Coordinates of C-alpha atoms and ligand atoms in Angstrom, one line a residue:
M1 CA 16.1 28.8 16.9
E2 CA 13.7 32.4 17.6
L3 CA 10.5 31.4 16.6
E4 CA 7.8 34.4 16.1
K5 CA 5.6 33.4 19.7
S6 CA 1.6 34.5 17.7
M7 CA 2.6 33.3 13.6
Q8 CA -0.2 33.6 11.5
H9 CA 0.3 31.4 9.6
V10 CA 2.0 28.0 9.2
C11 CA 2.7 24.9 6.4
V12 CA 2.6 21.6 7.6
V13 CA 4.6 19.2 4.8
G14 CA 6.3 15.5 4.3
L15 CA 9.6 15.3 3.9
N16 CA 10.3 11.9 2.7
W17 CA 8.0 9.5 0.5
G18 CA 5.1 10.1 2.0
D19 CA 3.1 8.3 5.3
E20 CA 5.2 10.6 7.8
G21 CA 2.5 10.7 10.4
K22 CA 1.3 14.4 8.8
G23 CA -2.1 14.2 9.8
K24 CA -1.0 14.0 13.3
I25 CA 1.1 16.3 13.7
V26 CA -1.8 19.0 11.5
D27 CA -4.2 17.5 14.4
V28 CA -1.9 18.9 17.0
L29 CA -1.5 21.9 15.1
A30 CA -5.0 22.7 14.2
T31 CA -6.1 24.0 17.9
D32 CA -4.6 26.9 17.6
V33 CA -6.3 27.9 14.2
D34 CA -9.1 29.0 12.3
A35 CA -8.8 27.0 9.5
V36 CA -6.9 24.1 7.5
V37 CA -6.0 24.1 4.4
R38 CA -5.5 21.0 1.8
Y39 CA -3.9 22.8 -1.4
Q40 CA -3.0 19.4 -3.8
G41 CA -3.6 15.9 -4.4
G42 CA -7.0 14.1 -3.3
A43 CA -8.0 10.5 -1.8
N44 CA -4.5 9.2 -2.5
A45 CA -3.7 10.4 0.4
G46 CA -4.1 8.6 3.7
H47 CA -4.0 10.7 7.1
T48 CA -4.5 8.9 10.6
V49 CA -4.9 10.5 13.7
Y50 CA -5.8 8.8 17.2
I51 CA -7.9 11.0 19.2
G52 CA -7.7 9.0 22.2
D53 CA -7.9 5.1 21.1
V54 CA -9.9 5.6 18.5
R55 CA -8.8 5.6 14.9
H56 CA -9.9 7.8 12.0
V57 CA -8.9 7.4 8.8
L58 CA -9.3 10.5 5.9
H59 CA -8.2 10.5 2.2
H60 CA -9.4 14.2 0.9
L61 CA -10.6 15.9 4.5
P62 CA -8.0 17.9 6.5
M63 CA -7.1 16.5 9.3
G64 CA -8.3 19.7 11.0
V65 CA -12.7 19.2 10.7
L66 CA -12.2 17.0 13.7
H67 CA -11.9 20.1 15.6
Q68 CA -14.8 22.9 16.5
G69 CA -14.8 25.5 14.9
I70 CA -12.8 25.6 12.7
L71 CA -12.9 25.9 8.3
A72 CA -11.9 22.5 6.7
V73 CA -10.7 24.3 2.9
L74 CA -10.5 21.6 -0.4
G75 CA -8.3 24.1 -2.5
N76 CA -8.5 24.7 -5.8
G77 CA -4.9 22.3 -6.1
M78 CA -6.9 19.5 -5.2
V79 CA -8.6 16.6 -7.7
L80 CA -11.9 15.0 -6.0
E81 CA -13.3 11.8 -6.2
P82 CA -16.7 12.1 -5.4
L83 CA -18.1 9.0 -3.4
K84 CA -14.6 8.6 -1.3
L85 CA -14.9 12.2 -0.6
L86 CA -19.3 11.5 -0.1
E87 CA -18.1 8.8 2.7
E88 CA -15.9 10.8 4.4
V89 CA -18.0 13.4 4.8
N90 CA -20.7 11.3 5.8
S91 CA -18.5 9.6 8.4
I92 CA -18.2 12.7 10.7
P93 CA -20.7 14.7 12.5
E94 CA -22.9 17.4 10.5
E95 CA -21.6 20.0 12.5
A96 CA -18.4 19.4 11.2
V97 CA -19.9 19.1 7.7
Q98 CA -20.8 22.9 7.8
R99 CA -17.7 24.0 8.3
I100 CA -16.0 22.1 5.5
R101 CA -15.6 24.5 2.2
I102 CA -14.8 23.0 -1.7
S103 CA -13.1 25.2 -4.1
D104 CA -15.2 25.8 -6.9
R105 CA -12.2 25.4 -9.3
A106 CA -11.2 21.5 -8.0
H107 CA -11.6 19.0 -10.2
V108 CA -13.4 16.1 -10.4
V109 CA -12.2 12.3 -10.3
L110 CA -14.7 10.7 -13.1
P111 CA -15.0 6.9 -12.7
Y112 CA -12.9 6.7 -16.6
H113 CA -9.8 8.4 -15.0
C114 CA -9.3 5.4 -12.3
A115 CA -9.8 2.8 -15.8
V116 CA -7.5 4.9 -17.8
E117 CA -4.6 4.5 -14.8
K118 CA -5.3 0.8 -14.0
L119 CA -5.2 0.4 -18.0
H120 CA -2.0 2.2 -18.0
E121 CA -0.3 0.8 -15.1
E122 CA -1.2 -2.9 -16.1
R123 CA -0.1 -2.1 -19.7
A124 CA 3.0 -0.7 -18.5
E125 CA 6.5 -2.2 -19.0
R126 CA 8.2 0.1 -16.1
P127 CA 4.8 0.6 -14.1
I128 CA 4.6 3.7 -11.2
G129 CA 2.5 1.8 -8.4
T130 CA 0.0 4.3 -8.0
T131 CA -3.2 4.3 -5.3
L132 CA -5.2 3.7 -8.2
R133 CA -7.5 6.8 -7.4
G134 CA -7.3 8.1 -11.0
I135 CA -5.1 11.2 -9.7
G136 CA -2.8 11.3 -13.1
P137 CA -5.4 11.0 -15.2
A138 CA -7.7 13.4 -13.5
Y139 CA -4.4 15.9 -13.4
Q140 CA -3.6 15.0 -16.9
A141 CA -7.3 15.8 -17.8
K142 CA -6.6 19.2 -15.5
Y143 CA -3.4 20.1 -17.5
G144 CA -5.1 19.5 -20.7
R145 CA -7.6 21.5 -20.4
I146 CA -10.9 19.0 -20.6
G147 CA -11.6 18.6 -17.0
I148 CA -14.7 18.8 -15.0
R149 CA -14.4 21.1 -12.2
M150 CA -16.5 21.3 -8.7
G151 CA -18.3 24.7 -9.9
D152 CA -19.3 23.1 -13.5
I153 CA -21.7 20.7 -10.9
M154 CA -23.2 23.0 -9.2
E155 CA -24.4 25.0 -12.3
P156 CA -28.2 24.0 -12.7
G157 CA -28.6 21.5 -15.5
F158 CA -24.5 20.8 -16.3
I159 CA -24.6 17.3 -15.0
E160 CA -28.1 16.5 -16.7
D161 CA -27.3 18.3 -20.1
V162 CA -23.4 18.7 -20.8
L163 CA -21.5 16.4 -18.4
P164 CA -22.5 13.1 -20.8
K165 CA -21.5 14.8 -23.7
R166 CA -18.4 15.6 -22.5
L167 CA -17.2 12.5 -20.9
A168 CA -18.1 10.8 -24.7
E169 CA -15.9 12.5 -26.1
H170 CA -12.7 12.2 -23.7
S171 CA -13.1 8.7 -22.8
E172 CA -13.2 8.1 -26.4
M173 CA -10.4 10.2 -26.8
L174 CA -8.5 7.9 -24.4
G175 CA -9.6 4.7 -25.4
V176 CA -11.9 3.4 -22.7
A177 CA -14.9 4.8 -24.6
G178 CA -17.9 5.0 -22.5
E179 CA -16.3 3.9 -19.6
G180 CA -18.6 5.0 -17.1
I181 CA -20.5 7.6 -17.9
D182 CA -23.6 7.0 -16.2
E183 CA -21.7 6.0 -13.1
A184 CA -20.4 9.5 -13.4
V185 CA -23.9 11.2 -13.6
R186 CA -25.1 9.8 -10.9
I187 CA -22.4 10.5 -8.0
C188 CA -21.7 13.7 -9.6
T189 CA -25.6 14.5 -8.9
Q190 CA -24.7 12.4 -5.2
L191 CA -22.3 15.2 -4.8
R192 CA -24.4 18.2 -5.9
D193 CA -26.7 17.3 -3.8
R194 CA -25.1 16.3 -0.6
L195 CA -22.0 19.5 -0.9
S196 CA -23.2 22.4 -2.9
Q197 CA -23.5 24.3 0.3
Q198 CA -20.2 24.3 0.7
V199 CA -18.5 25.1 -2.9
T200 CA -17.5 28.3 -2.7
D201 CA -14.6 30.6 -4.0
T202 CA -11.9 29.6 -1.7
R203 CA -9.1 31.8 -2.7
R204 CA -11.0 34.7 -1.9
L205 CA -12.2 33.4 1.1
L206 CA -8.7 32.3 2.5
Q207 CA -7.6 36.1 1.4
R208 CA -10.6 37.4 3.8
L209 CA -9.7 35.4 6.7
D210 CA -6.1 36.2 6.6
S211 CA -7.3 40.0 6.8
E212 CA -9.5 39.9 9.4
G213 CA -5.9 38.1 11.5
K214 CA -7.2 34.5 10.9
K215 CA -5.1 32.1 11.4
L216 CA -4.5 29.7 8.2
L217 CA -2.6 26.6 8.6
F218 CA -2.2 24.4 5.1
E219 CA -1.5 21.1 4.8
G220 CA 0.8 18.8 2.1
A221 CA -0.1 15.8 1.2
Q222 CA 2.5 13.1 0.0
G223 CA 5.6 13.9 0.6
C224 CA 8.2 16.5 -1.4
M225 CA 10.3 13.4 -2.9
L226 CA 7.0 12.4 -4.5
D227 CA 6.5 15.7 -6.4
I228 CA 6.0 16.0 -10.2
D229 CA 8.4 17.9 -10.6
F230 CA 11.4 18.0 -8.1
G231 CA 10.7 14.4 -6.9
T232 CA 11.7 11.4 -7.8
Y233 CA 10.1 11.5 -11.7
P234 CA 8.6 9.7 -13.1
F235 CA 8.3 7.7 -9.7
V236 CA 6.1 10.5 -8.0
T237 CA 2.2 11.6 -7.7
S238 CA 0.5 14.2 -10.0
S239 CA 0.9 17.3 -8.3
S240 CA 3.3 19.7 -6.0
P241 CA 3.4 17.8 -2.6
S242 CA 6.2 21.1 -1.6
F243 CA 5.4 24.0 -0.2
L244 CA 5.9 25.1 -3.3
G245 CA 2.7 24.0 -4.0
V246 CA 0.9 25.9 -2.1
G247 CA 0.5 29.3 -4.4
P248 CA -1.4 27.6 -7.4
G249 CA -2.9 25.1 -5.1
T250 CA -5.0 27.8 -3.7
G251 CA -4.5 31.0 -4.6
F252 CA -2.7 32.4 -0.9
S253 CA 0.9 34.0 -1.1
P254 CA 3.2 31.9 0.2
R255 CA 5.3 35.5 1.0
K256 CA 2.3 35.0 4.1
I257 CA 3.3 32.0 5.7
E258 CA 5.7 32.4 8.6
H259 CA 6.6 28.9 9.1
V260 CA 7.2 25.7 7.3
V261 CA 7.1 22.6 9.9
G262 CA 8.9 19.6 7.5
V263 CA 7.3 15.9 9.3
T264 CA 9.6 13.3 8.8
K265 CA 10.4 10.0 10.5
A266 CA 13.0 8.7 12.3
Y267 CA 13.1 6.1 10.0
C268 CA 11.8 6.5 6.1
T269 CA 9.8 4.3 3.6
R270 CA 8.3 4.3 0.1
V271 CA 5.1 3.0 -1.1
G272 CA 5.4 1.8 -4.8
E273 CA 8.0 1.7 -7.2
G274 CA 10.9 3.7 -7.4
P275 CA 14.1 4.9 -6.0
F276 CA 15.0 4.5 -2.1
P277 CA 18.7 4.8 -1.6
S278 CA 18.6 3.8 2.4
E279 CA 16.1 1.1 1.7
I280 CA 16.7 -2.0 3.5
H281 CA 15.5 -5.6 2.9
G282 CA 14.8 -9.1 4.4
E283 CA 14.3 -9.9 8.0
E284 CA 15.7 -6.2 9.1
A285 CA 12.8 -4.9 6.9
D286 CA 10.4 -7.5 7.9
A287 CA 10.7 -6.6 11.8
L288 CA 10.9 -2.5 11.2
R289 CA 7.8 -2.7 8.9
K290 CA 6.1 -4.7 11.8
A291 CA 7.2 -2.7 15.4
G292 CA 6.2 0.7 12.6
G293 CA 2.7 -0.7 11.5
E294 CA 4.0 0.4 8.3
F295 CA 1.0 -1.0 6.1
G296 CA -0.2 1.5 3.6
T297 CA -3.5 3.4 4.8
T298 CA -4.9 3.7 1.3
T299 CA -4.4 0.6 -0.6
G300 CA -2.8 -1.4 2.6
R301 CA 0.3 -2.8 1.0
P302 CA 3.5 -3.2 2.9
R303 CA 5.8 -0.1 2.3
R304 CA 9.4 -0.7 1.9
V305 CA 11.3 0.4 4.5
G306 CA 14.4 1.9 5.5
W307 CA 17.3 4.6 7.1
L308 CA 16.4 8.1 7.9
D309 CA 18.2 9.5 4.6
I310 CA 20.4 12.8 5.8
P311 CA 20.8 14.4 2.5
A312 CA 18.3 13.7 1.3
L313 CA 16.5 15.5 3.9
C314 CA 19.1 18.3 3.1
F315 CA 17.7 18.3 -0.3
A316 CA 13.8 18.4 1.3
A317 CA 15.0 21.1 3.4
E318 CA 16.1 23.4 0.7
L319 CA 13.4 22.5 -1.6
N320 CA 10.1 23.3 1.2
D321 CA 12.4 26.6 2.7
L322 CA 11.8 24.8 5.5
D323 CA 11.7 26.3 9.0
S324 CA 11.9 23.3 11.5
F325 CA 11.4 19.8 11.6
A326 CA 8.5 17.9 13.3
L327 CA 10.0 14.2 14.0
T328 CA 7.6 10.9 14.1
K329 CA 7.4 7.6 15.0
A330 CA 10.6 7.6 16.8
D331 CA 9.1 5.9 19.6
V332 CA 9.3 2.6 17.5
L333 CA 13.1 3.0 18.0
D334 CA 13.0 2.7 21.5
G335 CA 15.9 1.2 23.4
W336 CA 17.9 0.5 20.1
E337 CA 21.6 1.8 21.9
T338 CA 22.3 3.5 18.2
I339 CA 20.4 4.2 15.2
P340 CA 21.4 3.8 11.6
V341 CA 21.2 6.6 9.7
V342 CA 22.0 7.4 5.9
T343 CA 25.0 10.4 5.8
G344 CA 26.3 9.7 2.1
Y345 CA 26.3 7.7 -0.4
R346 CA 29.2 5.9 -3.0
L347 CA 28.2 6.3 -6.7
D348 CA 30.8 4.6 -8.7
G349 CA 33.4 4.5 -6.2
E350 CA 33.4 8.2 -5.4
L351 CA 31.8 9.5 -1.9
L352 CA 28.8 11.8 -2.5
D353 CA 27.2 14.2 0.6
K354 CA 24.9 15.3 -1.4
F355 CA 21.3 14.0 -2.8
P356 CA 21.7 13.2 -6.6
D357 CA 20.0 15.4 -9.0
S358 CA 19.6 13.0 -11.7
L359 CA 17.3 9.5 -11.2
T360 CA 19.8 7.5 -13.2
D361 CA 22.3 8.4 -10.3
V362 CA 19.9 8.0 -7.1
Q363 CA 19.2 4.6 -8.8
G364 CA 22.7 4.2 -8.3
L365 CA 23.9 4.6 -5.0
E366 CA 25.0 3.1 -2.4
P367 CA 24.5 4.6 1.2
V368 CA 27.1 5.4 3.4
I369 CA 25.8 4.2 7.6
E370 CA 26.7 6.1 10.4
Q371 CA 25.2 5.5 14.2
W372 CA 24.0 7.7 16.1
P373 CA 22.5 7.6 19.5
G374 CA 19.5 5.7 20.3
W375 CA 16.9 7.2 23.5
G376 CA 15.4 4.6 25.8
K377 CA 11.7 5.5 25.9
V378 CA 11.2 8.3 23.2
D379 CA 10.9 11.7 25.9
A380 CA 12.5 15.1 24.7
Q381 CA 15.6 14.5 27.7
S382 CA 16.5 10.9 26.2
M383 CA 16.3 12.2 22.3
Q384 CA 18.1 14.9 22.7
P385 CA 21.6 13.7 21.7
F386 CA 20.1 12.4 17.8
I387 CA 18.2 15.8 17.9
E388 CA 21.1 17.7 18.3
R389 CA 22.7 15.6 15.9
L390 CA 19.6 16.1 12.9
H391 CA 20.3 19.7 13.9
Q392 CA 23.7 19.6 12.6
A393 CA 23.9 17.3 10.6
T394 CA 21.1 19.8 8.4
G395 CA 21.2 23.4 9.8
I396 CA 17.3 22.8 10.8
P397 CA 15.6 22.1 14.3
V398 CA 13.2 19.6 15.9
S399 CA 10.7 22.2 16.8
I400 CA 7.8 18.7 17.4
L401 CA 8.4 15.6 18.5
S402 CA 5.5 12.6 18.6
T403 CA 6.3 10.3 21.4
G404 CA 2.9 8.3 19.7
K405 CA 0.3 7.6 18.2
R406 CA -2.2 9.5 20.2
R407 CA -3.2 13.0 19.9
D408 CA -1.1 13.8 23.8
E409 CA 1.5 12.1 23.0
V410 CA 3.5 15.1 21.6
C411 CA 6.5 17.5 22.8
I412 CA 6.7 21.1 21.6
F413 CA 9.6 22.4 21.8
E414 CA 9.0 25.9 20.2
P415 CA 5.6 26.7 20.5
F416 CA 3.8 28.3 17.7
K417 CA 1.7 30.6 20.0
A418 CA 2.0 32.0 23.4
E419 CA 4.2 29.5 25.4
G420 CA 3.0 26.4 26.9
E421 CA -0.5 26.5 25.1
L422 CA -0.3 23.8 23.0
A423 CA 1.7 21.0 24.5
Ligands
IMO1 P1 0.2 10.4 1.9 O1 -0.6 11.7 2.2 C1 2.2 7.4 0.1 C2 2.8 7.1 -3.9 C3 2.1 5.7 -4.6 C4 3.2 6.0 -5.4 C5 2.7 7.4 -6.1 C6 1.8 8.1 -7.6 O2 -1.1 9.2 2.9 O3 1.2 10.7 2.6 P2 -0.9 8.4 -7.5 O4 -1.9 7.5 -6.8 O5 -0.7 9.8 -6.5 O6 -0.8 8.4 -8.3 O7 0.5 7.7 -6.9 O8 2.9 8.3 -5.1 N1 1.5 7.5 -3.1 C7 2.0 8.0 -1.8 N2 2.5 6.9 -0.7 N3 1.3 8.4 0.9 C8 0.9 8.6 -0.2 O9 -0.1 9.5 0.8 C9 0.4 8.5 -1.6 N4 0.0 8.8 -2.4 C10 0.9 9.1 -3.1 O10 2.1 4.6 -4.0 O11 4.0 5.3 -5.5
MG2 MG1 -0.6 7.6 2.9

């Protein structure tokens, strides 16, 4: 693989159902950029990174905010939950808060969104198992053209004069009349008072940074199998976590992004309901869940676990126009002689080597499992046979290998800048 050494813009996306360890990869790559940009989702994301042995969890803020001197941009495609955002902002140094930029077009998640979501999930015959952070209803409001945007609440008098009337209308339409209006006024006021300096036209900002030759790192939350259009609908999130979401979520042309890195674990997990063809159960699953610490960052729920799924990865590679893989959590499988990997499926007795397009088909799949070469202790050398096999099976090389939780536990095979500086 030939990677250009001085790439200006890179995008990191999750290739599975979220929780791939994107935060760590973004954190590693962010040492070399001028801004990190989130383009979709909100507090449903939970990015964890270990700096030294200290664990940092962020929900809205891109990981790069923990690096000195770079901008942390929250794009227009995001939906922001005021109290959660304020909590995060107050957990980082003031110097870092000054480097946050929030799109005036990003939407605000309001208490009635969470109330509506809770009702829907409780009453649904087929609940999605959402994070209950109001994400779906906030995007519904956006696309229903009744959403409240960050720019609105920064307008003098908007919160006091306009917001209560708007919310009374919206919540009545949705059958949760009057839910949380006073609360909404209170939290939006807090948000305005704390972050008004950070709200700006981020599309214009990114354009300017690009023209000045600055480097941008785009950070997807969730994973592309949860994509609203191309994921396992309806068991998906309400935005486009895939690379395709960058354009609408930031206003920045995806044509300018030279490299898309897809993050995948060496096995697979999923939180919430929906099809998961490579899922395993019972004691085997419990052991893997425990070894990998697979409990939700946002909700604390135990994650469903399964094997690496090659047809699903090939689909993800195509969808994201992928350039390389970042392979994470291989250390969880240290010492396994062979690694179970799903390389195809059986559907009604027929052998499939592609991830099916129809949800009905995905639900009926029986996985075909191959044993791939294992490794003793994860490092670039001992992982080579597995990594080569992955390259062969998907056509995509591994550029980054995470060898543990901490920021410094990483191998970069194909550096994104002058050789050796990142590793
Ligand atoms: P990170 O960024 C894992 C899942 C939920 C549910 C579905 C819809 O940590 O990878 P939503 O609240 O978004 O409407 O829920 O999507 N989900 C995630 N699963 N990691 C995440 O984010 C997720 N964000 C949403 O469990 O199945
Ligand atoms: Mg998560």
